[in-house]
Amino acid sequence: MIEVKNLVKRYGDHVAVDDLSFAVEKGQILGFLGPNGAGKSTTMNIITGYISATDGTVTINGLDIFEEPEEVKRMIGYLPEFPPLYPEMTVTEYLNFVADLKKVEKKKKAKMVKEIMESTKVTEMQNRLIKHLSKGYKQRVGLAQAIMGYPEVIILDEPTVGLDPKQIIEMRDLIRELSKNHTVILSSHIMQEVSAVCDTILIIDKGRRVLQDTPENLSVHFSSGSLKLVVRGDSNTVIRELKKIDKLTRLEETESHEEGTVSLTLYFNENDDIREDVFYSMSAIKTPILEMQAVRMSLEDIFIKVTQDEGLSDKNKNGDNTGKEEVLTDAGNL
Amino acid sequence: MLAIYKKELRSYFTSMIGYVFMSLFLSIVSFYFYLHNLSQRVANFEYTVSNVSFIFVLLVPLLTMRIIAEENRQKTDQLLLTSPVTATDIVLGKFFAVFSILAMIIAVISTYPLIMTRYGKVPFASAYASIIGFLLLGGAYLAMGLFLSSLTDSQVIAGVITFIVFFLTLILEVIARRISTSNKTAYIAFVILWLVVCLVLWIMMRNLTVAFGTGIAGVVALTGIYMAKPVLFDGALIKVASWLSAMTRFSNFYRGILDLSDIIYYISLIFVFLFLTIQAIKKKRWS
């Protein structure tokens, strides 16, 4: 459906997008994730034909945006970082103008404008001037503009910026709803947002692709290498038994909330899975496991990790935790 | 194109600019009409038109300063340029919108010679020849204003630059007449002008090699011509200035002469500036 190949964008000496390639299938939602200034907006501006690329190609349904811009633009609805609104127009005037601009047939126009106003919940504001709308409503009108003409591809640049939590949830539902009939690319620097709606996540940093996977795979892939365990038994026996497991690197006893139980945190190499070993070793000494939970890295942690470590090359490195702690203090600044 | 035309035209009448422009324009023309025809009891409407032609310098910046600069500022150019319309559609839509406003005003002005028929015989041919010229002159200024507005994203800067450039077209010929006609002055003036052009080129493209290359090539060419045939530069400054000055051409119209070459001159002036505007918009994509 959408295919981006070896995309490069240079501004003088500065490389905004560096050899980026990816593909999106029909009906998918692709989340574009990266820190501010990673090249997300630039890439979206290139896909939509607003700016040119220094090198590489973008094709939608097999048509090249650089060779057949008009045809391709017809298939795309775009909500840029700043919604392109005319403050002096009312919502209805604006959406009618956009419908004309997108060459919506005259017969279908009135119905489509009404439908889209309803689905984006701006109907009650239809006769207000856009300059008098709140940020949340402006964003929705911007989204309404992107949906106008029901293009096959909808590209949203940070669609939830500036919205309150309730509006964010509404926006997410709306995007999920859209993906039934449209292919969606959305960008964000907020992890939970992408993981909530997207089928695929593409993480980019400094204009380069860091990794692409589904949200589920990402968090499985990046297990943090620790396990929380609660067993009923004597702490000394349990610890002695557990230390026999080769893959275990470190073990920590935590405060127990129930009498007669032992709470432990087990650390192991990120690429190993020691859950079965723990089960057999505990059953060998007839100690019942009450709780066992693999601590997964949240997508936030993965995001910070991959954008700071420069990709997967460090994935196999032994997972001592110093790197992660350093990362977590940085997270506060994000 | 039609979508942009309608939106643009409507925007002038939902804000004050359209009304301010029309009322100021008509008041000034009417005042001159009173001054040169009614109070003097002269039937030649072309006198009014010739005396009031400075009005474009004063008022056109009002109409064109925001036309593209404002789109750039509020980022609505992103909507236009990612929609299935071409840069040509955008520019033509906008040009015809402002041209329509001018045409409405001219339609009102066209009734003025008719008013005078109550008092005697009116030379209609020269009156309407001057009005046609007036419309064309206005169109040329609108196209110029459109182009200048596309170069910046601040409507204030666009307005000021437009006004300065328009003012220069007004006084260009007068200045040129004052400067000596010697070929050396002309040569130096052309070299300076060429370097200014290259400076603008550098500002627009940020490409030192191209700007520098064009600069050197131009200066070498000018020097070559000057060395080989200095006669060519005799009085050249005045010739070029009066050719560039849209106002000078206009004098034929108010004498009541409808010359095809003058009409073509104005239409090509409009074409050149619309073309430049389209290029300025396309260029943004490649920067």
CSV table of C-alpha atoms in Angstrom, one decimal, chain A residues 46-249:
chain,number,residue,atom,x,y,z
A,46,ILE,CA,7.7,14.0,2.2
A,47,ILE,CA,5.1,11.2,2.0
A,48,THR,CA,2.3,13.8,1.5
A,49,GLY,CA,4.2,15.7,-1.1
A,50,TYR,CA,4.6,18.9,0.8
A,51,ILE,CA,8.4,18.8,0.6
A,52,SER,CA,10.7,16.9,-1.7
A,53,ALA,CA,13.2,14.2,-0.8
A,54,THR,CA,16.9,14.5,-1.5
A,55,ASP,CA,16.9,10.8,-2.5
A,56,GLY,CA,14.6,7.7,-2.4
A,57,THR,CA,11.1,7.0,-3.4
A,58,VAL,CA,7.6,7.0,-1.9
A,59,THR,CA,4.9,5.0,-3.6
A,60,ILE,CA,1.3,4.7,-2.7
A,61,ASN,CA,-0.7,2.0,-4.5
A,62,GLY,CA,2.3,1.8,-6.8
A,63,LEU,CA,2.1,5.5,-7.8
A,64,ASP,CA,5.2,7.7,-7.1
A,65,ILE,CA,4.5,10.9,-5.2
A,66,PHE,CA,7.2,12.7,-7.1
A,67,GLU,CA,6.0,11.6,-10.5
A,68,GLU,CA,2.3,11.7,-10.1
A,69,PRO,CA,1.8,14.1,-7.3
A,70,GLU,CA,-1.9,14.9,-8.0
A,71,GLU,CA,-3.0,11.3,-8.3
A,72,VAL,CA,-1.2,10.4,-5.1
A,73,LYS,CA,-2.4,13.5,-3.1
A,74,ARG,CA,-5.9,12.5,-4.0
A,75,MET,CA,-5.4,9.3,-2.0
A,76,ILE,CA,-4.0,11.0,1.1
A,77,GLY,CA,-5.6,13.0,3.9
A,78,TYR,CA,-3.0,14.8,6.1
A,79,LEU,CA,-3.2,16.4,9.5
A,80,PRO,CA,0.1,18.2,10.0
A,81,GLU,CA,1.6,19.1,13.3
A,82,PHE,CA,-0.2,22.4,13.3
A,83,PRO,CA,-3.7,22.0,11.9
A,84,PRO,CA,-3.9,24.1,8.8
A,85,LEU,CA,-7.0,26.1,9.7
A,86,TYR,CA,-8.3,29.5,8.5
A,87,PRO,CA,-9.2,31.4,11.7
A,88,GLU,CA,-11.6,33.7,9.9
A,89,MET,CA,-13.8,30.9,8.7
A,90,THR,CA,-16.6,29.0,10.4
A,91,VAL,CA,-16.2,25.2,10.8
A,92,THR,CA,-18.8,24.6,8.1
A,93,GLU,CA,-17.2,27.1,5.6
A,94,TYR,CA,-13.8,25.6,6.2
A,95,LEU,CA,-14.9,22.0,5.7
A,96,ASN,CA,-16.9,22.9,2.6
A,97,PHE,CA,-13.7,24.6,1.2
A,98,VAL,CA,-11.7,21.5,2.0
A,99,ALA,CA,-14.3,19.3,0.3
A,100,ASP,CA,-14.0,21.5,-2.9
A,101,LEU,CA,-10.2,21.4,-2.6
A,102,LYS,CA,-10.2,17.6,-2.4
A,103,LYS,CA,-12.6,17.5,-5.4
A,104,VAL,CA,-15.5,15.9,-3.6
A,105,GLU,CA,-18.5,15.5,-5.9
A,106,LYS,CA,-21.0,18.2,-5.5
A,107,LYS,CA,-23.9,15.8,-4.9
A,108,LYS,CA,-22.0,14.0,-2.1
A,109,LYS,CA,-20.6,17.1,-0.5
A,110,ALA,CA,-23.3,18.2,1.9
A,111,LYS,CA,-23.8,14.7,3.2
A,112,MET,CA,-20.1,14.0,3.6
A,113,VAL,CA,-19.4,17.3,5.5
A,114,LYS,CA,-22.3,16.5,7.8
A,115,GLU,CA,-21.1,12.9,8.4
A,116,ILE,CA,-17.6,13.9,9.1
A,117,MET,CA,-18.7,16.7,11.5
A,118,GLU,CA,-20.6,14.1,13.4
A,119,SER,CA,-17.9,11.5,13.5
A,120,THR,CA,-15.3,14.1,14.7
A,121,LYS,CA,-17.9,15.6,17.1
A,122,VAL,CA,-17.7,19.1,15.9
A,123,THR,CA,-21.3,19.5,14.9
A,124,GLU,CA,-22.3,21.7,17.8
A,125,MET,CA,-19.5,24.1,16.8
A,126,GLN,CA,-20.3,24.2,13.1
A,127,ASN,CA,-21.2,27.9,13.0
A,128,ARG,CA,-18.4,29.2,15.2
A,129,LEU,CA,-15.4,30.9,13.8
A,130,ILE,CA,-12.4,28.7,14.0
A,131,LYS,CA,-10.4,31.3,15.9
A,132,HIS,CA,-12.8,31.0,18.7
A,133,LEU,CA,-12.5,27.3,19.2
A,134,SER,CA,-10.4,25.6,21.9
A,135,LYS,CA,-7.3,23.7,21.1
A,136,GLY,CA,-9.1,20.4,21.3
A,137,TYR,CA,-11.8,21.4,18.9
A,138,LYS,CA,-9.2,22.9,16.5
A,139,GLN,CA,-7.5,19.6,16.5
A,140,ARG,CA,-10.7,17.8,15.7
A,141,VAL,CA,-11.5,20.2,12.9
A,142,GLY,CA,-8.0,19.5,11.6
A,143,LEU,CA,-8.8,15.8,11.7
A,144,ALA,CA,-12.1,16.3,10.0
A,145,GLN,CA,-10.2,18.0,7.2
A,146,ALA,CA,-7.8,15.0,6.9
A,147,ILE,CA,-10.7,12.6,6.6
A,148,MET,CA,-12.6,14.7,4.0
A,149,GLY,CA,-13.1,12.9,0.8
A,150,TYR,CA,-12.4,9.6,2.6
A,151,PRO,CA,-8.9,9.1,1.2
A,152,GLU,CA,-7.4,5.6,1.4
A,153,VAL,CA,-4.5,6.8,3.4
A,154,ILE,CA,-4.7,9.1,6.5
A,155,ILE,CA,-1.6,10.6,7.9
A,156,LEU,CA,-1.7,12.2,11.3
A,157,ASP,CA,1.2,14.1,12.8
A,158,GLU,CA,0.9,14.1,16.6
A,159,PRO,CA,-2.9,14.0,16.6
A,160,THR,CA,-3.3,14.1,20.4
A,161,VAL,CA,-1.0,16.9,21.2
A,162,GLY,CA,-2.7,19.5,23.4
A,163,LEU,CA,-5.7,17.5,24.2
A,164,ASP,CA,-7.0,16.6,27.7
A,165,PRO,CA,-7.1,12.9,28.8
A,166,LYS,CA,-10.7,12.5,27.9
A,167,GLN,CA,-10.2,14.0,24.4
A,168,ILE,CA,-7.1,11.8,23.9
A,169,ILE,CA,-9.3,8.7,24.5
A,170,GLU,CA,-11.9,10.0,22.1
A,171,MET,CA,-9.3,10.7,19.5
A,172,ARG,CA,-7.9,7.2,19.9
A,173,ASP,CA,-11.3,5.6,19.5
A,174,LEU,CA,-11.8,7.8,16.4
A,175,ILE,CA,-8.5,6.7,14.9
A,176,ARG,CA,-9.3,3.0,15.6
A,177,GLU,CA,-12.6,3.5,13.9
A,178,LEU,CA,-10.9,5.1,10.9
A,179,SER,CA,-8.5,2.1,10.5
A,180,LYS,CA,-11.5,-0.1,9.5
A,181,ASN,CA,-11.7,1.6,6.2
A,182,HIS,CA,-8.4,3.5,5.9
A,183,THR,CA,-4.7,2.9,6.2
A,184,VAL,CA,-3.3,5.2,8.9
A,185,ILE,CA,0.1,6.4,9.8
A,186,LEU,CA,0.3,8.4,13.0
A,187,SER,CA,3.3,9.9,14.7
A,188,SER,CA,3.9,10.5,18.4
A,189,HIS,CA,6.6,10.9,20.9
A,190,ILE,CA,4.3,9.3,23.5
A,191,MET,CA,4.7,5.6,23.7
A,192,GLN,CA,1.5,4.6,25.3
A,193,GLU,CA,-0.4,6.4,22.7
A,194,VAL,CA,1.1,4.4,19.8
A,195,SER,CA,0.9,1.1,21.7
A,196,ALA,CA,-2.8,1.7,22.4
A,197,VAL,CA,-3.8,2.0,18.8
A,198,CYS,CA,-1.2,0.8,16.4
A,199,ASP,CA,-0.7,-2.5,14.7
A,200,THR,CA,2.9,-1.8,14.0
A,201,ILE,CA,5.4,0.5,15.7
A,202,LEU,CA,8.3,2.0,13.8
A,203,ILE,CA,10.8,3.7,16.0
A,204,ILE,CA,13.1,6.2,14.4
A,205,ASP,CA,15.9,8.3,15.8
A,206,LYS,CA,18.1,10.9,14.1
A,207,GLY,CA,16.3,10.1,10.9
A,208,ARG,CA,17.2,6.5,11.0
A,209,ARG,CA,15.0,3.4,11.5
A,210,VAL,CA,15.8,1.8,14.8
A,211,LEU,CA,13.3,-1.0,14.8
A,212,GLN,CA,9.8,-2.0,13.5
A,213,ASP,CA,7.6,-4.5,15.2
A,214,THR,CA,4.2,-5.0,16.8
A,215,PRO,CA,3.6,-3.6,20.3
A,216,GLU,CA,3.2,-7.1,21.8
A,217,ASN,CA,6.4,-8.5,20.2
A,218,LEU,CA,8.3,-5.5,21.3
A,219,SER,CA,7.6,-5.9,24.9
A,220,VAL,CA,8.2,-9.7,24.8
A,221,HIS,CA,11.3,-9.2,22.9
A,222,PHE,CA,12.6,-6.8,25.4
A,223,SER,CA,12.0,-8.6,28.6
A,224,SER,CA,13.8,-6.7,31.3
A,225,GLY,CA,15.4,-9.9,32.7
A,226,SER,CA,13.7,-10.0,36.0
A,227,LEU,CA,11.0,-12.1,37.7
A,228,LYS,CA,8.9,-11.5,40.8
A,229,LEU,CA,8.4,-14.6,42.8
A,230,VAL,CA,6.3,-15.4,45.9
A,231,VAL,CA,6.6,-18.9,47.4
A,232,ARG,CA,5.4,-20.5,50.6
A,233,GLY,CA,8.3,-21.8,52.6
A,234,ASP,CA,11.5,-21.1,54.4
A,235,SER,CA,13.6,-18.4,52.9
A,236,ASN,CA,17.0,-20.1,53.4
A,237,THR,CA,16.0,-23.3,51.7
A,238,VAL,CA,14.3,-21.5,48.9
A,239,ILE,CA,17.3,-19.3,48.2
A,240,ARG,CA,19.8,-22.1,48.4
A,241,GLU,CA,17.7,-24.1,45.9
A,242,LEU,CA,17.3,-21.2,43.5
A,243,LYS,CA,21.0,-20.4,43.4
A,244,LYS,CA,21.5,-23.7,41.7
A,245,ILE,CA,19.9,-22.3,38.5
A,246,ASP,CA,22.9,-21.4,36.2
A,247,LYS,CA,21.1,-18.7,34.3
A,248,LEU,CA,20.3,-16.7,37.5
A,249,THR,CA,22.6,-13.7,37.8
